[in-house]
Amino acid sequence: MLLTNSSVGRKILMACTGLILISFIIVHLLGNSSIFAGPDGINAYAEHLHALGPLVWIFRLVMLAVFALHIVMGVQLTLENRAARPGSYVQKQNLRTTIGARTMIWSGLVLLIFLIYHLLHFTVQVSNPEISAHNLPLDAMNRLDVFSMVVLSFQKLFIALVYVAAMVFLFLHVSHGFGSFFQTMGWNNDRTIDGIGMASKAFGFVVLLGYIAIPVLIIVGFVKI
Ligand code: HEM
């Protein structure tokens, strides 16, 4: 494949797959927020999603390919950057860094581990079978009770803490990744660099607050069965 043959091509692939993943993170957050509308919100949302049948599987396969490409390019670029001469032009560009920038590979790895756990938890539903939607009674409208599964999960302090911690890594990752996209596309310059840096952090913060709101509001009893 041509794009993977050059370091610039790999960066572009990294940026584009990152943008797709960020779009997923926004859509998933909006979908998850339906939990605040109670069982009629999130259970209806989950039912609509599952009713898409084969489309769901096409979507999953595309996302898996995007995710795999993002990881492979990320590991490759990190190894290349480490091998680069310290005084080289590329390296200098990266010297203007933040914690988020320097830890991208590690926050990415933590997110990969989180995602595997998350899929086992809420999609395959094997990590806590006693509160899986497949084992809980159906809701009043005969739908899988995703609402109860999520609430009963986050009422367990340990699970809630795992999610909150993972979201901090998500913040670190996307708050740098968002700005990197503009950098790679060449849309970042001396005039825009500070604004893009701030917008990137603000975006990461909104994602952080949005996602942790779910376990936190369940733990404090604001959202309950
Ligand atoms: C508080 C945080 C989160 C909650 C409450 C949550 C909730 C859920 C639920 C309930 C499902 C199962 C949907 C269903 O099949 O009915 C799900 C699936 C999924 N979540 Fe999350 N999620 C959270 C954070 C995240 C994050 C941060 C990511 C990505 C980094 C993510 C990625 C996914 C993916 C890839 C799936 C599988 C979608 C599919 O089945 O095709 N989630 N999530």
Coordinates of N, CA and C and ligand atoms in Angstrom, one line a residue:
M1 N 0.9 -1.2 0.0 CA 0.0 0.0 0.0 C 0.9 1.3 0.0
L2 N 0.6 2.2 -0.9 CA 1.4 3.4 -1.1 C 1.6 4.2 0.2
L3 N 0.5 4.6 0.8 CA 0.5 5.5 2.0 C 1.4 4.9 3.1
T4 N 1.4 3.6 3.3 CA 2.2 3.1 4.4 C 3.7 3.0 4.1
N5 N 4.0 3.4 2.8 CA 5.5 3.3 2.5 C 6.3 4.5 2.9
S6 N 5.7 5.6 3.2 CA 6.5 6.8 3.6 C 6.0 7.2 5.0
S7 N 6.9 7.9 5.7 CA 6.6 8.3 7.1 C 5.4 9.4 7.0
V8 N 5.4 10.2 5.9 CA 4.3 11.2 5.8 C 3.0 10.5 5.6
G9 N 3.0 9.4 4.7 CA 1.8 8.7 4.4 C 1.3 8.0 5.7
R10 N 2.2 7.5 6.5 CA 1.8 6.8 7.7 C 1.2 7.8 8.7
K11 N 1.7 9.1 8.7 CA 1.2 10.1 9.6 C -0.2 10.5 9.1
I12 N -0.4 10.5 7.8 CA -1.7 10.9 7.3 C -2.8 9.8 7.6
L13 N -2.3 8.5 7.5 CA -3.2 7.4 7.8 C -3.6 7.5 9.3
M14 N -2.6 7.8 10.1 CA -2.7 7.9 11.6 C -3.8 9.0 11.9
A15 N -3.6 10.2 11.2 CA -4.5 11.3 11.4 C -5.9 11.0 11.0
C16 N -6.1 10.3 9.8 CA -7.4 10.1 9.3 C -8.1 9.0 10.1
T17 N -7.4 7.9 10.5 CA -8.0 6.9 11.3 C -8.4 7.5 12.7
G18 N -7.5 8.4 13.2 CA -7.7 9.0 14.5 C -9.0 9.9 14.4
L19 N -9.2 10.6 13.3 CA -10.4 11.4 13.1 C -11.7 10.5 13.1
I20 N -11.6 9.3 12.5 CA -12.7 8.4 12.5 C -13.0 7.9 13.9
L21 N -11.9 7.6 14.6 CA -12.1 7.1 16.0 C -12.7 8.2 16.9
I22 N -12.3 9.5 16.7 CA -12.8 10.6 17.5 C -14.3 10.7 17.2
S23 N -14.7 10.6 15.9 CA -16.1 10.7 15.5 C -16.9 9.6 16.3
F24 N -16.3 8.4 16.3 CA -17.0 7.3 17.0 C -17.2 7.7 18.5
I25 N -16.1 8.3 19.1 CA -16.2 8.6 20.5 C -17.3 9.6 20.8
I26 N -17.4 10.6 19.9 CA -18.5 11.6 20.0 C -19.9 10.9 19.9
V27 N -20.0 10.1 18.9 CA -21.4 9.5 18.6 C -21.7 8.6 19.8
H28 N -20.7 7.8 20.3 CA -20.9 6.9 21.4 C -21.3 7.6 22.6
L29 N -20.6 8.7 22.9 CA -21.0 9.5 24.0 C -22.4 10.0 24.0
L30 N -22.8 10.5 22.8 CA -24.2 11.0 22.6 C -25.2 9.9 22.9
G31 N -24.9 8.7 22.3 CA -25.7 7.5 22.5 C -25.8 7.1 23.9
N32 N -24.7 7.1 24.6 CA -24.6 6.7 26.0 C -25.4 7.7 26.9
S33 N -25.4 8.9 26.5 CA -26.1 9.9 27.3 C -27.6 9.7 27.4
S34 N -28.1 8.8 26.5 CA -29.5 8.5 26.6 C -29.8 7.8 27.9
I35 N -28.8 7.4 28.6 CA -29.1 6.7 29.9 C -29.7 7.7 30.9
F36 N -29.5 9.0 30.6 CA -30.1 10.0 31.5 C -31.6 10.2 31.3
A37 N -32.0 9.6 30.2 CA -33.5 9.6 29.9 C -34.1 8.3 30.6
G38 N -33.3 7.6 31.3 CA -33.9 6.4 32.0 C -33.9 5.2 31.0
P39 N -34.6 4.1 31.4 CA -34.6 2.8 30.6 C -35.2 3.1 29.2
D40 N -36.2 4.0 29.1 CA -36.8 4.2 27.8 C -35.8 4.9 26.9
G41 N -34.8 5.6 27.4 CA -33.8 6.2 26.6 C -32.8 5.2 26.1
I42 N -32.0 4.6 27.0 CA -30.9 3.7 26.5 C -31.4 2.4 26.0
N43 N -32.4 1.8 26.6 CA -32.9 0.5 26.1 C -33.5 0.6 24.7
A44 N -34.2 1.8 24.4 CA -34.7 2.0 23.0 C -33.6 2.2 22.1
Y45 N -32.5 3.0 22.5 CA -31.4 3.2 21.7 C -30.7 1.9 21.3
A46 N -30.4 1.1 22.3 CA -29.7 -0.2 22.1 C -30.6 -1.1 21.2
E47 N -31.9 -1.1 21.3 CA -32.7 -1.9 20.5 C -32.7 -1.4 19.0
H48 N -32.7 -0.1 18.8 CA -32.6 0.4 17.5 C -31.3 0.0 16.8
L49 N -30.2 0.1 17.6 CA -28.9 -0.3 17.1 C -28.8 -1.7 16.7
H50 N -29.3 -2.6 17.5 CA -29.3 -4.0 17.2 C -30.2 -4.4 16.1
A51 N -31.3 -3.6 15.9 CA -32.2 -3.8 14.8 C -31.6 -3.6 13.4
L52 N -30.4 -2.9 13.4 CA -29.7 -2.6 12.1 C -29.1 -3.9 11.6
G53 N -29.1 -5.0 12.4 CA -28.7 -6.3 11.9 C -27.3 -6.4 11.2
P54 N -27.2 -6.8 10.0 CA -25.9 -7.0 9.3 C -25.1 -5.7 9.2
L55 N -25.8 -4.5 9.2 CA -25.2 -3.2 9.1 C -24.2 -3.0 10.3
V56 N -24.7 -3.5 11.5 CA -23.9 -3.4 12.7 C -22.6 -4.1 12.5
W57 N -22.7 -5.3 11.9 CA -21.4 -6.1 11.7 C -20.5 -5.5 10.7
I58 N -21.1 -4.9 9.6 CA -20.2 -4.1 8.6 C -19.5 -3.0 9.4
F59 N -20.3 -2.3 10.2 CA -19.7 -1.1 10.9 C -18.6 -1.6 11.8
R60 N -18.9 -2.7 12.5 CA -17.9 -3.3 13.5 C -16.6 -3.6 12.7
L61 N -16.7 -4.3 11.6 CA -15.5 -4.7 10.8 C -14.7 -3.5 10.3
V62 N -15.5 -2.5 9.8 CA -14.8 -1.3 9.4 C -14.0 -0.6 10.5
M63 N -14.7 -0.5 11.7 CA -14.1 0.1 12.9 C -12.9 -0.7 13.3
L64 N -13.0 -2.0 13.2 CA -11.8 -2.9 13.7 C -10.6 -2.6 12.8
A65 N -10.9 -2.5 11.4 CA -9.8 -2.2 10.5 C -9.2 -0.9 10.8
V66 N -10.0 0.1 11.0 CA -9.6 1.5 11.3 C -8.7 1.5 12.6
F67 N -9.2 0.8 13.6 CA -8.5 0.7 14.9 C -7.2 0.0 14.7
A68 N -7.2 -1.1 14.0 CA -5.9 -1.8 13.8 C -4.9 -1.0 13.1
L69 N -5.3 -0.3 12.0 CA -4.4 0.6 11.3 C -3.9 1.7 12.1
H70 N -4.7 2.3 13.0 CA -4.3 3.3 13.9 C -3.2 2.8 14.8
I71 N -3.4 1.6 15.3 CA -2.4 1.1 16.3 C -1.1 0.8 15.6
V72 N -1.2 0.1 14.5 CA 0.0 -0.3 13.8 C 0.8 0.9 13.3
M73 N 0.2 1.9 12.8 CA 0.9 3.1 12.3 C 1.4 3.8 13.6
G74 N 0.7 3.9 14.7 CA 1.2 4.5 15.9 C 2.4 3.9 16.4
V75 N 2.4 2.6 16.5 CA 3.6 1.9 17.0 C 4.8 2.1 16.1
Q76 N 4.5 2.0 14.8 CA 5.6 2.2 13.8 C 6.2 3.6 13.9
L77 N 5.3 4.6 13.9 CA 5.8 6.0 14.0 C 6.6 6.3 15.3
T78 N 6.1 5.7 16.4 CA 6.8 5.9 17.6 C 8.2 5.3 17.5
L79 N 8.3 4.1 17.0 CA 9.6 3.5 16.8 C 10.5 4.3 15.9
E80 N 9.9 4.9 14.8 CA 10.7 5.7 13.9 C 11.2 7.0 14.6
N81 N 10.3 7.6 15.4 CA 10.7 8.8 16.1 C 11.8 8.6 17.1
R82 N 11.7 7.4 17.7 CA 12.8 7.1 18.7 C 14.1 6.9 18.0
A83 N 14.0 6.3 16.8 CA 15.3 6.0 16.1 C 15.9 7.2 15.4
A84 N 15.0 8.3 15.3 CA 15.5 9.5 14.5 C 16.6 10.2 15.3
R85 N 17.5 10.8 14.5 CA 18.6 11.6 15.2 C 18.0 12.7 16.0
P86 N 18.5 12.9 17.3 CA 18.0 13.9 18.2 C 18.0 15.3 17.6
G87 N 18.9 15.6 16.7 CA 19.0 16.9 16.1 C 18.2 17.1 14.9
S88 N 17.5 16.0 14.4 CA 16.8 16.2 13.1 C 15.6 17.1 13.1
Y89 N 15.2 17.5 12.0 CA 14.1 18.5 11.9 C 12.8 17.9 12.5
V90 N 12.5 16.6 12.1 CA 11.3 16.0 12.6 C 11.3 16.0 14.1
Q91 N 12.5 15.6 14.7 CA 12.5 15.5 16.1 C 12.3 16.8 16.8
K92 N 12.8 17.9 16.2 CA 12.7 19.2 16.8 C 11.2 19.6 16.8
Q93 N 10.5 19.3 15.7 CA 9.1 19.6 15.7 C 8.4 19.1 16.9
N94 N 8.8 17.8 17.3 CA 8.1 17.2 18.4 C 8.6 17.6 19.8
L95 N 9.6 18.5 19.8 CA 10.1 18.9 21.1 C 9.1 19.8 21.9
R96 N 8.2 20.5 21.1 CA 7.3 21.4 21.8 C 6.2 20.5 22.3
T97 N 6.4 19.8 23.5 CA 5.5 18.8 23.8 C 4.8 19.0 25.2
T98 N 3.8 18.2 25.4 CA 3.0 18.2 26.6 C 3.1 16.7 27.1
I99 N 2.5 16.5 28.3 CA 2.5 15.1 28.9 C 1.7 14.3 27.9
G100 N 0.6 14.8 27.4 CA -0.3 14.1 26.4 C 0.6 13.6 25.2
A101 N 1.4 14.5 24.7 CA 2.2 14.2 23.5 C 3.2 13.1 23.8
R102 N 3.9 13.2 24.9 CA 5.0 12.3 25.2 C 4.5 10.9 25.6
T103 N 3.2 10.8 26.0 CA 2.7 9.5 26.5 C 1.7 8.9 25.5
M104 N 1.6 9.4 24.3 CA 0.6 8.9 23.4 C 0.6 7.4 23.3
I105 N 1.8 6.8 23.1 CA 1.9 5.3 22.9 C 1.4 4.6 24.2
W106 N 1.6 5.2 25.4 CA 1.2 4.5 26.6 C -0.3 4.7 26.8
S107 N -0.8 6.0 26.6 CA -2.2 6.2 26.8 C -3.0 5.3 25.8
G108 N -2.4 5.2 24.6 CA -3.1 4.4 23.6 C -3.1 2.9 24.0
L109 N -2.0 2.4 24.6 CA -2.0 1.0 25.1 C -3.0 0.8 26.2
V110 N -3.1 1.7 27.1 CA -4.1 1.6 28.2 C -5.5 1.6 27.6
L111 N -5.7 2.4 26.6 CA -7.1 2.5 26.0 C -7.4 1.2 25.3
L112 N -6.4 0.5 24.7 CA -6.6 -0.8 24.0 C -7.0 -1.8 25.1
I113 N -6.3 -1.8 26.2 CA -6.6 -2.8 27.3 C -8.0 -2.5 27.8
F114 N -8.3 -1.2 28.0 CA -9.6 -0.8 28.5 C -10.7 -1.3 27.5
L115 N -10.5 -1.1 26.2 CA -11.5 -1.4 25.2 C -11.7 -2.9 25.2
I116 N -10.7 -3.7 25.4 CA -10.9 -5.2 25.4 C -11.8 -5.5 26.6
Y117 N -11.5 -4.9 27.8 CA -12.3 -5.1 29.0 C -13.7 -4.6 28.7
H118 N -13.8 -3.4 28.1 CA -15.2 -2.8 27.9 C -16.0 -3.7 27.0
L119 N -15.4 -4.3 26.0 CA -16.2 -5.1 25.1 C -16.6 -6.4 25.8
L120 N -15.7 -6.9 26.6 CA -16.1 -8.1 27.4 C -17.2 -7.8 28.4
H121 N -17.2 -6.6 28.9 CA -18.2 -6.1 29.9 C -19.5 -5.9 29.3
F122 N -19.6 -4.9 28.3 CA -20.9 -4.5 27.8 C -21.4 -5.1 26.5
T123 N -20.4 -5.6 25.7 CA -20.9 -6.1 24.4 C -21.0 -7.6 24.4
V124 N -19.9 -8.3 24.8 CA -20.0 -9.8 24.9 C -20.7 -10.1 26.3
Q125 N -20.6 -9.3 27.2 CA -21.2 -9.4 28.5 C -20.8 -10.7 29.3
V126 N -19.5 -10.9 29.4 CA -19.0 -12.1 30.1 C -18.3 -11.7 31.4
S127 N -17.9 -10.4 31.5 CA -17.1 -10.1 32.7 C -17.9 -10.1 34.0
N128 N -19.2 -9.7 33.9 CA -20.1 -9.8 35.1 C -21.4 -10.4 34.7
P129 N -21.3 -11.7 34.4 CA -22.5 -12.4 33.9 C -23.8 -12.2 34.7
E130 N -23.6 -12.0 36.0 CA -24.8 -11.9 36.9 C -25.6 -10.7 36.6
I131 N -25.0 -9.6 36.0 CA -25.7 -8.4 35.7 C -25.7 -8.1 34.2
S132 N -25.5 -9.2 33.4 CA -25.5 -9.0 31.9 C -27.0 -8.8 31.5
A133 N -27.2 -8.0 30.5 CA -28.5 -7.7 30.0 C -29.2 -9.0 29.5
H134 N -28.4 -10.0 29.1 CA -29.0 -11.2 28.6 C -29.5 -12.1 29.8
N135 N -28.9 -11.8 31.0 CA -29.4 -12.6 32.1 C -30.4 -11.9 33.0
L136 N -30.5 -10.6 32.8 CA -31.5 -9.8 33.6 C -32.9 -9.9 32.9
P137 N -34.0 -9.7 33.7 CA -35.3 -9.8 33.0 C -35.4 -8.7 32.0
L138 N -36.2 -8.9 31.0 CA -36.5 -7.9 30.0 C -37.2 -6.7 30.6
D139 N -37.1 -5.5 30.0 CA -37.7 -4.3 30.7 C -39.2 -4.3 30.4
A140 N -39.9 -3.3 30.8 CA -41.4 -3.3 30.7 C -41.9 -3.3 29.3
M141 N -41.0 -2.9 28.3 CA -41.4 -3.0 26.9 C -40.8 -4.2 26.2
N142 N -40.4 -5.2 27.0 CA -39.8 -6.4 26.4 C -38.5 -6.2 25.7
R143 N -37.7 -5.2 26.1 CA -36.4 -5.0 25.5 C -35.3 -5.4 26.4
L144 N -34.1 -5.7 25.9 CA -33.0 -6.0 26.7 C -32.8 -4.8 27.7
D145 N -32.5 -5.1 29.0 CA -32.4 -4.0 29.9 C -31.0 -3.5 30.1
V146 N -30.5 -2.8 29.0 CA -29.2 -2.3 29.0 C -29.0 -1.2 30.2
F147 N -30.1 -0.5 30.5 CA -30.1 0.5 31.6 C -29.7 -0.2 32.9
S148 N -30.4 -1.2 33.2 CA -30.1 -1.9 34.5 C -28.7 -2.5 34.5
M149 N -28.2 -3.0 33.3 CA -26.9 -3.6 33.3 C -25.8 -2.5 33.6
V150 N -26.0 -1.3 33.0 CA -25.0 -0.2 33.2 C -25.1 0.3 34.6
V151 N -26.3 0.5 35.1 CA -26.5 1.1 36.5 C -25.9 0.1 37.5
L152 N -26.3 -1.2 37.4 CA -25.8 -2.2 38.4 C -24.3 -2.3 38.3
S153 N -23.7 -2.2 37.1 CA -22.3 -2.3 36.9 C -21.6 -1.1 37.7
F154 N -22.0 0.1 37.4 CA -21.3 1.3 38.0 C -21.7 1.5 39.5
Q155 N -22.7 0.7 39.9 CA -22.9 0.7 41.4 C -21.8 0.0 42.1
K156 N -21.0 -0.8 41.3 CA -19.8 -1.5 41.9 C -18.7 -0.5 41.8
L157 N -18.2 0.0 43.0 CA -17.2 1.0 43.0 C -16.0 0.7 42.1
F158 N -15.5 -0.5 42.2 CA -14.3 -0.9 41.5 C -14.5 -0.7 40.0
I159 N -15.6 -1.1 39.4 CA -15.9 -0.9 38.0 C -15.9 0.5 37.6
A160 N -16.6 1.3 38.5 CA -16.8 2.8 38.2 C -15.4 3.4 38.2
L161 N -14.5 3.0 39.1 CA -13.2 3.6 39.2 C -12.3 3.2 38.0
V162 N -12.5 2.0 37.5 CA -11.7 1.5 36.3 C -12.1 2.4 35.1
Y163 N -13.4 2.7 35.0 CA -13.9 3.5 33.9 C -13.4 5.0 34.0
V164 N -13.5 5.5 35.2 CA -13.0 6.9 35.4 C -11.5 7.0 35.1
A165 N -10.8 6.0 35.6 CA -9.3 6.1 35.3 C -9.1 6.0 33.8
A166 N -9.8 5.1 33.1 CA -9.6 4.9 31.7 C -9.9 6.2 30.9
M167 N -10.9 6.9 31.4 CA -11.4 8.2 30.8 C -10.3 9.3 30.9
V168 N -9.5 9.2 32.0 CA -8.4 10.1 32.2 C -7.4 9.9 31.0
F169 N -7.1 8.6 30.7 CA -6.2 8.3 29.6 C -6.8 8.7 28.3
L170 N -8.1 8.5 28.2 CA -8.8 9.0 27.0 C -8.6 10.5 26.8
F171 N -8.7 11.2 27.9 CA -8.5 12.7 27.9 C -7.1 13.0 27.3
L172 N -6.1 12.3 28.0 CA -4.7 12.5 27.6 C -4.5 12.3 26.1
H173 N -5.1 11.2 25.6 CA -4.9 10.7 24.2 C -5.6 11.6 23.2
V174 N -6.9 11.9 23.5 CA -7.6 12.7 22.5 C -7.2 14.2 22.5
S175 N -6.8 14.7 23.7 CA -6.5 16.1 23.8 C -5.2 16.4 23.1
H176 N -4.4 15.4 22.9 CA -3.2 15.6 22.0 C -3.5 15.2 20.6
G177 N -4.2 14.1 20.4 CA -4.5 13.6 19.1 C -5.3 14.6 18.2
F178 N -6.2 15.3 18.8 CA -7.1 16.2 18.1 C -6.2 17.3 17.4
G179 N -5.2 17.8 18.2 CA -4.3 18.9 17.7 C -3.4 18.3 16.7
S180 N -2.9 17.0 16.9 CA -2.0 16.4 16.0 C -2.6 16.3 14.6
F181 N -3.9 16.1 14.5 CA -4.6 16.0 13.2 C -4.3 17.2 12.4
F182 N -4.5 18.4 13.0 CA -4.2 19.7 12.3 C -2.8 19.8 11.9
Q183 N -1.9 19.4 12.8 CA -0.5 19.5 12.6 C -0.1 18.7 11.3
T184 N -0.6 17.4 11.3 CA -0.2 16.5 10.2 C -0.8 17.0 8.9
M185 N -2.0 17.6 8.9 CA -2.6 18.1 7.7 C -2.0 19.4 7.2
G186 N -1.1 19.9 8.1 CA -0.4 21.2 7.7 C -1.3 22.4 7.9
W187 N -2.3 22.3 8.8 CA -3.2 23.4 9.0 C -2.8 24.1 10.3
N188 N -1.6 23.8 10.8 CA -1.2 24.4 12.1 C 0.0 25.3 11.7
N189 N -0.1 26.6 12.2 CA 1.1 27.4 12.0 C 1.3 28.3 13.2
D190 N 2.3 29.2 13.2 CA 2.6 30.0 14.4 C 1.4 30.8 14.9
R191 N 0.5 31.2 14.0 CA -0.7 32.0 14.4 C -1.8 31.1 15.1
T192 N -1.9 29.8 14.5 CA -3.0 29.0 15.0 C -2.6 28.0 16.1
I193 N -1.3 27.8 16.3 CA -0.8 26.7 17.1 C -1.4 26.8 18.5
D194 N -1.5 28.0 19.1 CA -2.0 28.1 20.5 C -3.5 27.8 20.6
G195 N -4.2 28.4 19.6 CA -5.7 28.2 19.5 C -6.0 26.7 19.3
I196 N -5.3 26.0 18.4 CA -5.6 24.6 18.2 C -5.2 23.8 19.5
G197 N -4.1 24.2 20.1 CA -3.7 23.5 21.3 C -4.8 23.6 22.4
M198 N -5.4 24.8 22.5 CA -6.4 25.1 23.5 C -7.7 24.3 23.1
A199 N -8.1 24.4 21.8 CA -9.3 23.7 21.4 C -9.2 22.2 21.6
S200 N -8.0 21.7 21.4 CA -7.7 20.3 21.6 C -7.9 19.9 23.0
K201 N -7.4 20.7 24.0 CA -7.5 20.4 25.4 C -9.0 20.5 25.8
A202 N -9.7 21.6 25.3 CA -11.1 21.8 25.6 C -11.9 20.6 25.1
F203 N -11.6 20.1 23.9 CA -12.3 19.0 23.4 C -12.1 17.7 24.3
G204 N -10.9 17.5 24.7 CA -10.5 16.3 25.5 C -11.3 16.4 26.8
F205 N -11.4 17.7 27.4 CA -12.1 17.9 28.6 C -13.6 17.6 28.5
V206 N -14.2 18.0 27.4 CA -15.6 17.8 27.3 C -15.9 16.3 27.2
V207 N -15.0 15.6 26.4 CA -15.1 14.1 26.3 C -15.0 13.5 27.7
L208 N -14.0 14.0 28.5 CA -13.7 13.4 29.8 C -14.9 13.6 30.7
L209 N -15.4 14.9 30.7 CA -16.6 15.2 31.6 C -17.8 14.3 31.2
G210 N -18.0 14.3 29.9 CA -19.2 13.6 29.3 C -19.2 12.1 29.7
Y211 N -18.0 11.5 29.5 CA -18.0 10.0 29.8 C -18.0 9.8 31.3
I212 N -17.2 10.5 32.1 CA -17.2 10.2 33.6 C -18.5 10.5 34.2
A213 N -19.3 11.4 33.6 CA -20.6 11.8 34.2 C -21.4 10.5 34.5
I214 N -21.3 9.5 33.6 CA -22.2 8.3 33.7 C -21.8 7.5 35.0
P215 N -20.6 7.0 35.1 CA -20.3 6.3 36.3 C -20.4 7.1 37.6
V216 N -20.0 8.4 37.5 CA -20.0 9.2 38.7 C -21.5 9.5 39.2
L217 N -22.4 9.8 38.2 CA -23.8 10.1 38.6 C -24.5 8.8 39.1
I218 N -24.0 7.7 38.7 CA -24.6 6.4 39.2 C -24.0 6.1 40.6
I219 N -22.8 6.3 40.8 CA -22.2 6.1 42.1 C -22.8 7.0 43.2
V220 N -23.0 8.3 42.8 CA -23.6 9.2 43.8 C -25.1 9.0 44.0
G221 N -25.7 8.1 43.2 CA -27.1 7.7 43.3 C -28.1 8.7 42.5
F222 N -27.5 9.5 41.7 CA -28.4 10.4 40.9 C -29.1 9.6 39.9
V223 N -28.4 8.7 39.2 CA -29.1 7.8 38.3 C -29.2 6.4 39.0
K224 N -30.4 5.9 39.2 CA -30.6 4.6 39.9 C -31.8 3.9 39.3
I225 N -31.9 2.6 39.7 CA -33.0 1.8 39.1 C -34.3 2.1 39.8
Ligands
HEM1 C1 -18.8 5.7 30.8 C2 -18.3 5.3 29.6 C3 -18.9 4.3 28.7 C4 -20.1 3.7 28.8 C5 -21.2 3.8 29.8 C6 -20.3 2.8 27.6 C7 -21.3 2.0 27.3 C8 -21.4 1.0 26.3 C9 -22.4 0.1 26.1 C10 -23.7 -0.1 27.0 C11 -22.1 -0.7 25.0 C12 -22.9 -1.9 24.4 C13 -23.9 -1.4 23.4 C14 -24.8 -2.5 23.0 O1 -24.3 -3.4 22.4 O2 -26.0 -2.4 23.3 C15 -20.8 -0.2 24.5 C16 -20.2 -0.7 23.4 C17 -19.0 -0.2 22.9 N1 -18.2 0.9 23.5 FE1 -18.7 1.9 25.1 N2 -19.1 3.0 26.8 C18 -18.3 3.9 27.5 C19 -17.0 4.3 27.0 C20 -16.4 3.9 25.8 C21 -15.2 4.5 25.3 C22 -14.4 5.5 26.0 C23 -15.0 3.8 24.1 C24 -13.8 4.0 23.2 C25 -12.6 4.4 23.5 C26 -16.0 2.9 23.9 C27 -16.1 2.0 22.8 C28 -17.1 1.1 22.7 C29 -17.2 0.1 21.6 C30 -16.1 0.0 20.4 C31 -18.3 -0.6 21.7 C32 -18.8 -1.8 20.8 C33 -19.9 -1.3 19.9 C34 -20.5 -2.4 19.1 O3 -21.1 -3.3 19.8 O4 -20.3 -2.5 17.9 N3 -16.9 3.0 25.0 N4 -20.4 0.9 25.3

